[in-house]
Coordinates of C-alpha atoms in Angstrom, one line a residue:
M507 CA -1.8 -19.9 14.8
K508 CA 2.1 -19.5 14.3
K509 CA 1.4 -17.5 11.0
K510 CA -0.5 -14.8 13.1
V511 CA 2.6 -14.6 15.6
L512 CA 5.5 -15.2 13.3
V513 CA 4.5 -12.8 10.3
P514 CA 3.8 -9.8 12.6
L515 CA 7.2 -10.7 14.5
I516 CA 9.0 -10.7 11.3
V517 CA 7.4 -7.2 10.2
F518 CA 8.7 -5.8 13.3
L519 CA 12.3 -7.1 13.3
L520 CA 12.3 -6.1 9.8
G521 CA 11.0 -2.8 10.8
I522 CA 13.4 -2.2 13.8
C523 CA 16.4 -3.0 11.2
F524 CA 14.6 -0.3 8.8
V525 CA 14.3 2.0 11.9
G526 CA 18.1 1.5 12.8
F527 CA 19.0 2.1 9.5
I528 CA 17.1 5.1 9.0
V529 CA 18.3 6.4 12.3
Y530 CA 21.9 5.6 11.3
K531 CA 21.6 7.5 8.0
T532 CA 19.9 10.4 9.8
D533 CA 22.8 10.6 12.0
I534 CA 25.4 10.6 9.1
H535 CA 23.6 12.9 7.4
E536 CA 23.1 15.4 10.4
K537 CA 26.9 15.2 11.2
E538 CA 27.8 15.7 7.6
Q539 CA 25.3 18.7 7.6
R540 CA 26.8 20.3 10.9
H541 CA 30.5 19.6 9.9
T542 CA 29.6 21.3 6.5
T543 CA 28.0 24.1 8.3
A544 CA 30.9 24.5 11.3
Q545 CA 33.3 24.1 8.2
L546 CA 31.8 27.0 6.6
N547 CA 31.6 29.2 10.0
A548 CA 35.2 28.4 10.8
S549 CA 36.1 29.7 7.6
T550 CA 34.0 32.8 7.6
Y551 CA 34.6 33.6 11.3
G552 CA 38.4 33.0 11.1
E553 CA 39.1 35.1 7.9
R554 CA 37.3 37.9 9.9
I555 CA 39.7 37.2 13.1
K556 CA 42.7 37.6 10.4
N557 CA 41.3 40.9 9.2
E558 CA 41.0 41.9 12.6
I559 CA 44.8 41.1 13.5
T560 CA 45.9 42.3 9.9
H561 CA 44.1 45.9 11.3
G562 CA 46.5 45.7 14.2
I563 CA 49.4 45.0 11.9
G564 CA 48.2 48.1 9.6
I565 CA 48.8 50.3 12.6
T566 CA 52.6 49.2 12.4
D567 CA 52.6 49.8 8.7
T568 CA 51.7 53.3 9.3
L569 CA 54.3 53.9 11.8
K570 CA 56.9 52.2 9.3
Q571 CA 55.8 54.7 6.5
V572 CA 56.1 57.7 8.7
L573 CA 59.6 56.9 9.8
I574 CA 60.4 56.1 6.0
S575 CA 59.2 59.5 5.0
E576 CA 60.9 61.3 7.9
N577 CA 64.3 59.1 7.2
G578 CA 64.1 57.6 10.5
K579 CA 63.0 60.4 12.6
F580 CA 59.3 60.3 14.4
N581 CA 57.8 63.8 15.6
Q582 CA 54.6 64.0 17.4
F583 CA 54.7 60.3 18.1
D584 CA 52.3 60.6 20.9
T585 CA 49.6 62.8 18.9
I586 CA 49.9 60.0 15.8
A587 CA 49.9 57.2 18.3
K588 CA 46.9 58.7 20.0
N589 CA 45.0 58.8 17.0
L590 CA 45.8 55.2 16.1
M591 CA 44.7 53.7 19.2
S592 CA 41.6 52.0 19.9
D593 CA 39.9 49.9 22.6
S594 CA 41.3 46.6 21.4
I595 CA 45.0 48.0 21.2
E596 CA 47.0 48.0 24.3
S597 CA 50.0 50.2 23.3
V598 CA 51.9 51.7 20.2
Q599 CA 55.7 51.1 20.4
L600 CA 58.9 52.5 18.5
A601 CA 62.1 50.0 18.9
P602 CA 64.9 51.8 17.3
D603 CA 67.9 49.1 17.0
G604 CA 65.3 46.6 18.6
V605 CA 65.2 48.7 21.9
V606 CA 61.9 50.0 23.0
T607 CA 62.2 53.8 23.5
D608 CA 58.9 55.3 22.7
I609 CA 55.3 54.0 24.3
Y610 CA 51.9 55.2 23.9
P611 CA 50.2 55.2 26.3
I612 CA 53.3 55.5 28.7
S613 CA 51.5 55.1 31.6
G614 CA 51.3 51.6 32.8
N615 CA 53.7 50.6 30.1
E616 CA 57.0 51.7 31.6
A617 CA 58.1 48.2 31.8
G618 CA 57.8 47.6 28.0
K619 CA 61.0 49.6 27.4
I620 CA 63.3 46.8 26.8
D621 CA 66.2 45.4 24.4
L622 CA 64.3 43.1 22.1
I623 CA 66.9 41.8 20.4
H624 CA 68.9 40.7 23.5
D625 CA 66.0 40.0 25.8
K626 CA 66.1 36.1 27.0
N627 CA 62.1 35.8 25.8
R628 CA 62.2 37.8 22.8
G629 CA 65.5 38.0 21.4
K630 CA 65.2 35.1 19.3
I631 CA 62.0 35.8 17.3
S632 CA 63.0 39.4 17.3
R633 CA 66.3 38.3 15.3
Y634 CA 64.3 36.3 13.2
A635 CA 62.1 39.2 12.0
R636 CA 65.0 41.3 11.6
D637 CA 67.0 38.9 9.6
N638 CA 64.3 37.8 7.6
H639 CA 62.5 41.1 6.7
T640 CA 59.1 39.4 8.1
I641 CA 56.5 40.5 10.6
I642 CA 56.3 38.6 13.7
T643 CA 53.8 38.2 16.3
Q644 CA 54.4 36.8 19.9
G645 CA 52.2 35.9 22.7
P646 CA 49.8 35.6 24.0
F647 CA 51.3 36.9 27.3
E648 CA 49.8 38.3 30.4
L649 CA 49.5 42.1 30.6
K650 CA 50.3 43.9 33.9
Q651 CA 47.1 46.2 33.3
S652 CA 44.9 43.0 33.1
G653 CA 44.3 40.6 30.3
Y654 CA 46.4 39.1 27.7
G655 CA 48.2 40.7 24.8
V656 CA 49.8 39.6 21.4
A657 CA 52.7 41.6 20.3
V658 CA 53.2 42.3 16.5
R659 CA 56.6 43.6 15.5
N660 CA 57.2 45.0 12.2
P661 CA 60.8 45.4 11.4
V662 CA 61.8 48.9 9.5
Y663 CA 64.6 49.0 7.0
L664 CA 66.0 52.4 5.6
K665 CA 68.8 53.3 3.3
D666 CA 72.0 55.1 4.4
E667 CA 73.8 57.9 2.1
N668 CA 75.3 55.3 0.1
G669 CA 71.9 53.4 -0.7
Q670 CA 72.8 50.6 1.4
E671 CA 69.6 49.0 3.5
Y672 CA 70.1 48.8 7.3
F673 CA 67.8 47.7 10.2
W674 CA 66.3 50.8 11.9
G675 CA 64.3 49.1 14.3
F676 CA 60.8 47.9 14.8
T677 CA 57.2 49.6 14.7
I678 CA 55.0 47.3 17.5
V679 CA 51.7 47.3 18.5
I680 CA 50.2 45.5 21.5
L681 CA 47.0 43.9 20.8
H682 CA 44.5 43.3 23.5
V683 CA 43.3 39.7 23.8
P684 CA 40.4 39.1 23.3
D685 CA 39.2 42.4 22.7
I686 CA 40.6 42.5 19.0
F687 CA 38.4 40.0 18.0
S688 CA 35.7 40.1 20.4
D689 CA 32.6 40.9 18.3
T690 CA 33.5 37.9 15.8
L691 CA 33.9 35.4 19.0
N692 CA 30.6 36.8 20.5
A693 CA 28.5 36.3 17.2
L694 CA 30.0 32.8 16.9
S695 CA 29.2 32.0 20.4
N696 CA 25.6 33.3 19.6
F697 CA 25.4 30.7 16.8
G698 CA 26.2 27.8 19.4
Y699 CA 29.8 27.1 18.8
E700 CA 32.7 26.5 21.0
Y701 CA 36.1 27.8 19.6
R702 CA 39.9 27.9 19.9
L703 CA 42.5 30.3 18.3
S704 CA 46.0 29.0 18.2
K705 CA 49.4 30.1 16.5
T706 CA 52.5 28.7 16.3
D707 CA 55.3 29.5 18.8
A708 CA 57.4 30.8 16.1
P709 CA 58.0 30.9 12.5
W710 CA 60.3 28.0 12.6
S711 CA 58.0 26.2 14.8
D712 CA 54.9 23.4 14.3
T713 CA 53.8 23.5 17.8
Y714 CA 50.7 25.7 18.4
K715 CA 50.1 27.6 21.5
V716 CA 46.3 28.7 22.3
V717 CA 45.8 32.7 22.0
Y718 CA 42.2 32.3 23.1
Q719 CA 39.5 29.9 23.3
S720 CA 36.0 29.3 24.8
D721 CA 35.1 27.9 28.1
R722 CA 34.4 24.3 27.1
Q723 CA 36.6 21.7 25.5
L724 CA 36.4 21.2 21.9
T725 CA 35.5 17.6 20.6
H726 CA 36.6 16.6 16.8
P727 CA 36.7 20.2 16.0
V728 CA 36.9 21.3 12.5
S729 CA 39.5 24.2 11.6
Y730 CA 40.7 27.0 9.1
K731 CA 44.0 28.0 9.0
F732 CA 45.4 31.2 7.7
T733 CA 49.3 33.0 7.8
I734 CA 50.3 36.1 9.3
G735 CA 54.0 36.9 8.0
E736 CA 55.6 33.4 8.5
E737 CA 53.5 32.2 11.5
N738 CA 50.6 29.9 11.1
W739 CA 47.2 30.5 12.9
R740 CA 44.5 28.1 13.3
F741 CA 41.0 28.8 14.1
E742 CA 39.1 25.8 15.4
V743 CA 35.1 25.4 16.1
T744 CA 32.7 23.0 17.2
P745 CA 29.0 22.8 18.1
K746 CA 27.9 23.4 21.6
S747 CA 25.4 20.7 21.5
G748 CA 27.7 18.3 19.8
W749 CA 28.0 16.7 16.4
E750 CA 25.1 14.5 16.8
N751 CA 21.7 15.8 17.0
N752 CA 20.3 13.5 19.6
T753 CA 17.1 15.2 19.9
L754 CA 16.1 14.9 16.0
I755 CA 17.8 11.3 16.3
A756 CA 15.3 10.5 19.2
E757 CA 12.4 11.9 17.1
V758 CA 13.3 10.1 14.2
G759 CA 13.7 6.8 16.3
V760 CA 10.5 7.2 18.1
I761 CA 8.3 8.3 15.1
F762 CA 9.7 5.3 12.8
A763 CA 9.3 2.8 15.7
A764 CA 5.9 3.9 16.4
I765 CA 5.1 3.2 12.6
V766 CA 6.9 -0.1 13.1
I767 CA 4.8 -0.9 15.9
L768 CA 1.9 0.4 14.3
L769 CA 2.3 -1.7 11.1
S770 CA 3.1 -5.0 13.2
V771 CA -0.2 -4.5 14.9
L772 CA -2.0 -3.9 11.7
T773 CA -0.3 -6.9 10.1
R774 CA -1.7 -8.8 13.1
V775 CA -5.1 -7.4 12.8
W776 CA -5.0 -8.1 9.0
L777 CA -4.0 -11.7 9.4
V778 CA -6.9 -12.3 11.9
S779 CA -9.2 -10.4 9.9
K780 CA -8.0 -12.7 6.7
E781 CA -8.3 -15.8 8.9
H782 CA -11.7 -15.1 10.1
K783 CA -12.8 -13.7 6.5
N784 CA -11.5 -17.4 5.2
K785 CA -13.4 -18.9 8.2
F786 CA -16.7 -16.9 7.2
K787 CA -16.0 -17.5 3.4
I788 CA -15.7 -21.4 4.3
L789 CA -18.7 -21.2 6.3
A790 CA -20.6 -19.4 3.9
H791 CA -19.7 -22.0 1.1
T792 CA -19.6 -24.8 3.2
D793 CA -22.6 -27.3 4.4
S794 CA -22.3 -27.1 8.0
L795 CA -23.9 -30.7 8.5
T796 CA -21.9 -32.5 5.9
D797 CA -18.8 -30.6 5.4
I798 CA -18.8 -30.2 1.8
Y799 CA -19.9 -27.4 -0.5
N800 CA -23.4 -25.9 0.1
R801 CA -25.2 -25.0 -3.0
Y802 CA -24.0 -21.3 -3.1
G803 CA -20.3 -22.7 -2.8
F804 CA -20.9 -25.6 -5.6
D805 CA -22.7 -23.3 -8.0
E806 CA -19.9 -20.6 -7.6
L807 CA -16.6 -22.9 -8.1
A808 CA -18.8 -25.0 -10.7
V809 CA -19.2 -21.9 -12.7
K810 CA -15.5 -20.9 -12.4
M811 CA -14.1 -24.5 -13.3
I812 CA -16.3 -24.5 -16.5
D813 CA -15.6 -20.6 -17.3
K814 CA -11.7 -21.5 -17.0
N815 CA -11.9 -24.5 -19.2
P816 CA -14.8 -23.8 -21.5
K817 CA -13.4 -26.5 -24.2
S818 CA -13.1 -29.2 -21.5
H819 CA -15.8 -31.8 -21.0
F820 CA -17.6 -32.2 -17.7
V821 CA -20.1 -34.4 -16.2
A822 CA -22.7 -33.0 -13.4
A823 CA -24.8 -35.4 -11.5
L824 CA -27.8 -34.7 -8.9
L825 CA -28.5 -37.6 -6.4
D826 CA -30.7 -37.9 -3.6
I827 CA -31.7 -40.5 -0.8
D828 CA -34.8 -42.6 -1.8
D829 CA -37.6 -42.0 0.5
F830 CA -35.7 -39.8 2.7
K831 CA -38.9 -38.7 4.4
S832 CA -39.5 -41.8 5.8
I833 CA -36.3 -42.2 7.3
N834 CA -37.1 -39.0 9.1
D835 CA -40.5 -40.0 10.0
I836 CA -39.4 -43.7 11.3
Y837 CA -36.2 -43.0 12.8
G838 CA -36.2 -39.1 13.5
H839 CA -34.4 -36.3 12.1
A840 CA -31.2 -36.8 13.8
Y841 CA -30.8 -40.3 12.1
G842 CA -32.0 -38.5 8.6
D843 CA -28.9 -36.3 9.4
N844 CA -27.1 -39.4 10.3
A845 CA -27.9 -40.8 6.9
L846 CA -27.0 -37.5 5.0
K847 CA -23.5 -37.4 6.8
S848 CA -22.8 -41.2 6.0
L849 CA -23.6 -40.2 2.2
A850 CA -21.2 -37.4 2.1
D851 CA -18.5 -39.1 3.5
N852 CA -19.2 -41.9 0.8
M853 CA -18.9 -39.3 -1.7
K854 CA -15.7 -37.7 0.0
A855 CA -14.1 -41.6 -0.1
F856 CA -15.1 -42.6 -3.5
F857 CA -14.9 -39.9 -6.4
P858 CA -11.4 -38.4 -7.3
P859 CA -9.9 -35.3 -5.2
D860 CA -10.4 -33.0 -8.0
T861 CA -14.3 -33.7 -8.1
L862 CA -16.5 -31.0 -6.9
L863 CA -19.1 -32.0 -4.2
G864 CA -22.0 -30.4 -2.8
R865 CA -25.4 -30.2 -1.0
N866 CA -27.9 -28.6 -2.4
G867 CA -30.2 -28.8 0.2
G868 CA -32.5 -31.3 2.0
D869 CA -31.2 -35.0 0.8
E870 CA -30.3 -33.5 -2.7
F871 CA -26.3 -33.5 -3.0
C872 CA -24.7 -32.3 -6.7
I873 CA -21.4 -33.6 -8.3
L874 CA -19.3 -32.0 -11.0
L875 CA -16.6 -34.5 -12.6
P876 CA -14.0 -32.3 -14.6
N877 CA -12.5 -34.0 -17.9
Y878 CA -15.3 -36.8 -18.1
T879 CA -17.6 -37.4 -20.6
C880 CA -21.1 -39.4 -19.9
E881 CA -19.7 -42.4 -21.5
E882 CA -16.1 -42.1 -19.3
A883 CA -18.3 -41.3 -16.1
E884 CA -20.9 -44.1 -16.6
E885 CA -19.4 -47.0 -14.7
L886 CA -17.8 -44.4 -12.0
L887 CA -21.5 -43.2 -11.3
Q888 CA -23.0 -46.8 -11.6
Q889 CA -20.5 -48.2 -9.0
F890 CA -21.4 -45.4 -6.5
T891 CA -25.1 -45.8 -6.9
R892 CA -24.6 -49.5 -6.3
L893 CA -22.6 -49.0 -3.3
P894 CA -24.0 -50.0 0.0
K895 CA -25.0 -47.3 2.0
T896 CA -26.2 -47.2 5.8
F897 CA -26.8 -45.2 8.7
S898 CA -26.6 -46.1 12.1
Y899 CA -29.5 -46.5 14.5
M900 CA -29.6 -48.0 18.0
G901 CA -26.4 -49.6 17.3
K902 CA -27.5 -51.2 14.1
E903 CA -26.7 -50.3 10.5
Y904 CA -29.7 -49.7 8.2
P905 CA -29.3 -49.5 4.6
F906 CA -30.7 -46.6 2.2
H907 CA -30.6 -45.9 -1.5
I908 CA -30.5 -43.4 -3.9
S909 CA -31.2 -42.2 -7.3
L910 CA -28.7 -40.3 -9.5
G911 CA -28.9 -38.4 -13.0
Y912 CA -26.2 -37.0 -14.8
A913 CA -25.6 -34.9 -17.9
E914 CA -22.7 -33.8 -19.8
Y915 CA -21.3 -30.2 -20.6
P916 CA -21.0 -29.2 -23.6
T917 CA -23.0 -32.0 -25.1
F918 CA -26.3 -31.1 -23.8
A919 CA -25.7 -27.7 -22.2
S920 CA -24.0 -24.4 -22.7
N921 CA -23.6 -23.3 -19.2
R922 CA -23.8 -24.5 -15.8
S923 CA -27.2 -24.0 -14.9
Q924 CA -28.5 -25.5 -18.2
L925 CA -26.1 -28.5 -17.5
M926 CA -27.8 -28.9 -13.8
R927 CA -31.2 -28.8 -15.3
C928 CA -30.4 -31.6 -17.6
A929 CA -29.0 -33.7 -14.6
D930 CA -32.1 -32.9 -12.9
T931 CA -34.2 -34.1 -15.6
A932 CA -32.3 -37.4 -15.6
L933 CA -32.6 -37.5 -11.9
Y934 CA -36.5 -37.6 -11.9
E935 CA -36.8 -39.8 -15.0
I936 CA -35.2 -42.2 -12.6
K937 CA -37.7 -41.3 -9.8
L938 CA -40.5 -42.2 -12.2
H939 CA -39.0 -45.6 -13.2
G940 CA -38.8 -47.0 -9.3
K941 CA -35.8 -44.9 -7.8
N942 CA -32.5 -46.7 -6.8
G943 CA -31.0 -46.1 -9.9
C944 CA -28.5 -44.2 -12.0
M945 CA -29.3 -42.6 -15.7
A946 CA -27.5 -40.0 -18.2
Y947 CA -29.7 -37.4 -19.7
R948 CA -30.6 -38.1 -23.3
A949 CA -32.6 -35.6 -25.6
G950 CA -36.3 -35.9 -25.4
L951 CA -36.6 -36.3 -21.6
S952 CA -37.5 -32.9 -20.7
S953 CA -41.0 -32.6 -21.7
G954 CA -42.7 -35.7 -20.3
V955 CA -40.8 -34.7 -16.6
R956 CA -41.7 -31.4 -16.6
K957 CA -45.6 -31.9 -17.1
Q958 CA -45.3 -34.3 -13.8
L959 CA -42.3 -32.9 -11.5
G960 CA -40.5 -29.8 -10.5
F961 CA -43.3 -27.3 -10.4
A962 CA -46.1 -29.6 -10.8
L963 CA -46.6 -27.7 -14.0
K964 CA -49.4 -29.8 -15.4
D965 CA -51.2 -30.3 -12.3
I966 CA -51.0 -26.4 -12.0
S967 CA -51.5 -24.9 -15.2
E968 CA -54.2 -27.3 -16.6
H969 CA -56.3 -26.1 -13.7
L970 CA -55.9 -22.6 -14.8
P971 CA -58.3 -20.6 -16.9
G972 CA -56.8 -19.6 -20.5
A973 CA -53.9 -20.4 -22.7
F974 CA -50.7 -20.6 -20.2
I975 CA -47.2 -20.7 -20.5
I976 CA -44.3 -20.8 -17.8
Y977 CA -40.9 -19.5 -18.4
R978 CA -37.4 -18.4 -16.7
A979 CA -37.4 -15.1 -15.5
D980 CA -34.2 -14.1 -16.7
K981 CA -33.2 -11.2 -19.2
E982 CA -30.7 -13.4 -20.8
D983 CA -31.7 -16.9 -20.3
D984 CA -35.8 -17.0 -20.8
E985 CA -36.0 -20.5 -21.1
L986 CA -39.5 -22.2 -21.9
F987 CA -40.5 -24.7 -18.9
Y988 CA -44.2 -25.5 -20.1
A989 CA -47.1 -24.7 -22.2
N990 CA -50.9 -25.9 -21.5
H991 CA -53.0 -27.6 -23.9
E992 CA -54.9 -24.3 -24.6
F993 CA -51.9 -22.4 -25.6
L994 CA -50.6 -25.2 -28.0
H995 CA -54.4 -25.2 -29.7
M996 CA -54.5 -21.3 -29.8
T997 CA -50.9 -21.3 -31.4
G998 CA -51.3 -24.3 -33.7
Y999 CA -48.5 -26.2 -32.2
K1000 CA -49.0 -30.0 -32.2
N1001 CA -47.2 -30.7 -28.8
I1002 CA -44.8 -29.2 -26.4
D1003 CA -41.9 -30.7 -28.2
E1004 CA -42.7 -28.9 -31.5
L1005 CA -43.1 -25.7 -29.5
F1006 CA -39.8 -26.1 -27.8
R1007 CA -38.1 -27.0 -31.1
L1008 CA -39.4 -24.1 -33.3
T1009 CA -38.9 -21.6 -30.7
K1010 CA -35.4 -23.1 -29.4
K1011 CA -37.2 -23.0 -26.0
S1012 CA -37.0 -19.2 -25.8
F1013 CA -40.0 -17.1 -25.0
R1014 CA -38.2 -14.2 -26.9
N1015 CA -38.9 -16.4 -30.3
L1016 CA -42.5 -16.1 -29.5
I1017 CA -42.5 -12.3 -30.1
R1018 CA -42.6 -10.9 -33.4
E1019 CA -39.1 -9.9 -34.4
D1020 CA -39.8 -6.4 -34.9
E1021 CA -41.2 -6.1 -31.4
Q1022 CA -38.9 -8.1 -29.7
K1023 CA -36.6 -5.4 -28.1
Q1024 CA -39.7 -3.3 -27.2
I1025 CA -42.0 -5.9 -25.4
E1026 CA -38.8 -7.6 -23.4
S1027 CA -38.0 -3.6 -22.4
S1028 CA -41.6 -3.1 -21.6
I1029 CA -41.9 -6.2 -19.6
W1030 CA -38.6 -5.7 -17.3
E1031 CA -39.4 -2.1 -16.9
Q1032 CA -42.6 -3.0 -15.2
I1033 CA -41.0 -6.0 -13.0
D1034 CA -38.2 -3.2 -12.1
N1035 CA -41.0 -0.6 -11.0
G1036 CA -42.8 -3.5 -9.2
N1037 CA -45.9 -3.6 -11.5
E1038 CA -46.2 -7.2 -12.0
N1039 CA -49.8 -7.2 -12.9
D1040 CA -50.0 -4.9 -15.9
Y1041 CA -50.9 -6.3 -19.4
I1042 CA -48.7 -6.3 -22.6
H1043 CA -50.1 -6.2 -26.0
F1044 CA -47.8 -8.0 -28.7
H1045 CA -48.0 -10.3 -31.9
L1046 CA -47.4 -13.9 -30.9
R1047 CA -45.6 -16.3 -33.2
K1048 CA -47.8 -19.3 -34.1
A1049 CA -46.5 -22.8 -35.4
D1050 CA -47.1 -21.9 -39.1
G1051 CA -45.2 -18.8 -38.8
T1052 CA -48.2 -16.3 -38.8
Y1053 CA -48.6 -13.8 -35.7
L1054 CA -51.7 -13.7 -33.6
S1055 CA -52.4 -10.2 -31.7
V1056 CA -52.6 -11.3 -27.9
L1057 CA -52.6 -9.6 -24.5
D1058 CA -50.7 -11.2 -21.8
H1059 CA -50.7 -10.8 -18.2
G1060 CA -47.7 -12.1 -16.1
R1061 CA -47.0 -13.0 -12.6
I1062 CA -43.2 -13.7 -11.2
V1063 CA -43.1 -16.9 -8.8
E1064 CA -40.2 -17.7 -6.6
S1065 CA -39.3 -21.8 -7.1
Q1066 CA -36.8 -23.4 -4.9
Q1067 CA -35.8 -25.5 -7.7
Y1068 CA -35.4 -22.9 -10.6
G1069 CA -35.6 -19.7 -8.9
R1070 CA -37.8 -16.8 -10.5
V1071 CA -40.1 -18.1 -13.2
F1072 CA -43.2 -16.3 -15.2
Y1073 CA -46.4 -17.6 -15.0
V1074 CA -47.9 -16.0 -18.3
L1075 CA -51.8 -15.9 -19.4
F1076 CA -52.6 -15.2 -23.0
M1077 CA -55.8 -13.5 -24.3
D1078 CA -56.5 -13.3 -28.1
W1079 CA -56.7 -9.8 -28.7
E1080 CA -59.5 -9.9 -31.6
D1081 CA -61.7 -12.3 -29.4
M1082 CA -61.5 -10.0 -26.6
H1083 CA -62.5 -7.0 -28.5
I1084 CA -65.6 -9.0 -30.2
H1085 CA -66.7 -10.2 -26.8
Y1086 CA -66.6 -7.0 -25.0
S1087 CA -67.9 -5.2 -28.1
D1088 CA -71.1 -7.6 -27.9
K1089 CA -71.4 -7.0 -24.0
F1090 CA -71.3 -3.1 -24.7
S1091 CA -73.9 -3.3 -27.5
E1092 CA -76.4 -4.9 -25.3

């Protein structure tokens, strides 16, 4: 129960940590991407703004070149200035000796005719431009006409008759803010950015003054700096939606959280399913009455144990309760079950922990002792057989006894099924000798027992007409179980032991060698196609090594003890031809 809750909880907590990590990394990556993109846009659009301001400065350079070429005279100023005008230019001016004398257009700009060198607000920066031969920009300042402007003053120097340079004055252009860079700012705004354009108050100052900015405040903006003349400009941008992509983060968080929840649920389902599967597997392998392995579970584990340690010794034992039918008849099946449970409990308490215990069915039980020989297991099994065993009935304890037969692997068997058959033979030998005992398998037990027990082979086959054998219906293990007297007489074997010895107890070895593959294939092809009653013609090996041409007729029978077996009737091929030829000749 704890595992079914704890493991999914751990998966969920680890998953949430993983989701947090993914969200964190996504957030960092998104911020980096946005910073990179914003920096690229700041550089690109900042450079465009610089070029647009530089274009305004170019107007002052044009005026400057006219003055230089005309040696300080400027004819047709209005005409030239008019041609230089654009929507982003507020006015064009000339200021000889720093005093503004010419303005285009004059309408609305009359107040601009001032002495720049000595003006309270413009004097210091104008003198700096004059003395340092540098272009200066000043502003923004409010225009009387509306909006804001930035003044660009370009100092002009000429030479006198002696070739000495002297300050002529300024060529000036008033740029209309933000018209001068409106296209750039509109494009940037459409891309989803807030912006701010600033410049230093003066060439000697580090304090920035905002030239123009968008409506909202900027949060942790990226910037691009450029220089015009000796003044520093700074263009800053930040995404309107901020540096975090909250929608993406939410989507990533929800998706991965859903995956984590799904994994947690699936883990829970898997654990519950596994638990149920284990329970069902245990139920499928366990005898519900005695709580030890059933026949299927015992056989499966016995095969695994032997296959895993093929060179080790194992002892297998089969046992049953003597006269168990009488217990059921006298006391009732409930008390018979009581005896079975008592026997199973005795087995679990008596044998070592690594012993494999099982119930074959009915009152028959099986034991597999790993790393034992028959000699080493003899005393242990004898003790268990003699151990007092009882069951309760009406408040009293009633004794019962068992018979036990055992055999050793690999001394008498090459696999589990053969080992259990040997133990079974030893068990029935005990039954023939009075029950309530324990016996090890030994060579020579099989034939006598097989004629009297198991399938009741002798009783059945001796009353069947013709030569008969019985063998295991298994492609890989076709073990001979029995042959009747007529078969032994027909094939010349002295007895069944000689038959078993010369054929190595294999039906395959009764078929002439060159026919073996064909005959076996033909038999199993008929079986697989559901035709169990067809006849097969082949040459049967006799005791002297010669072969007899026979016709066999087989039928598969299911046995609780041995599984599928063949009952096979043999007829002498030549005798049949002679017999039926005589019949037809009549």
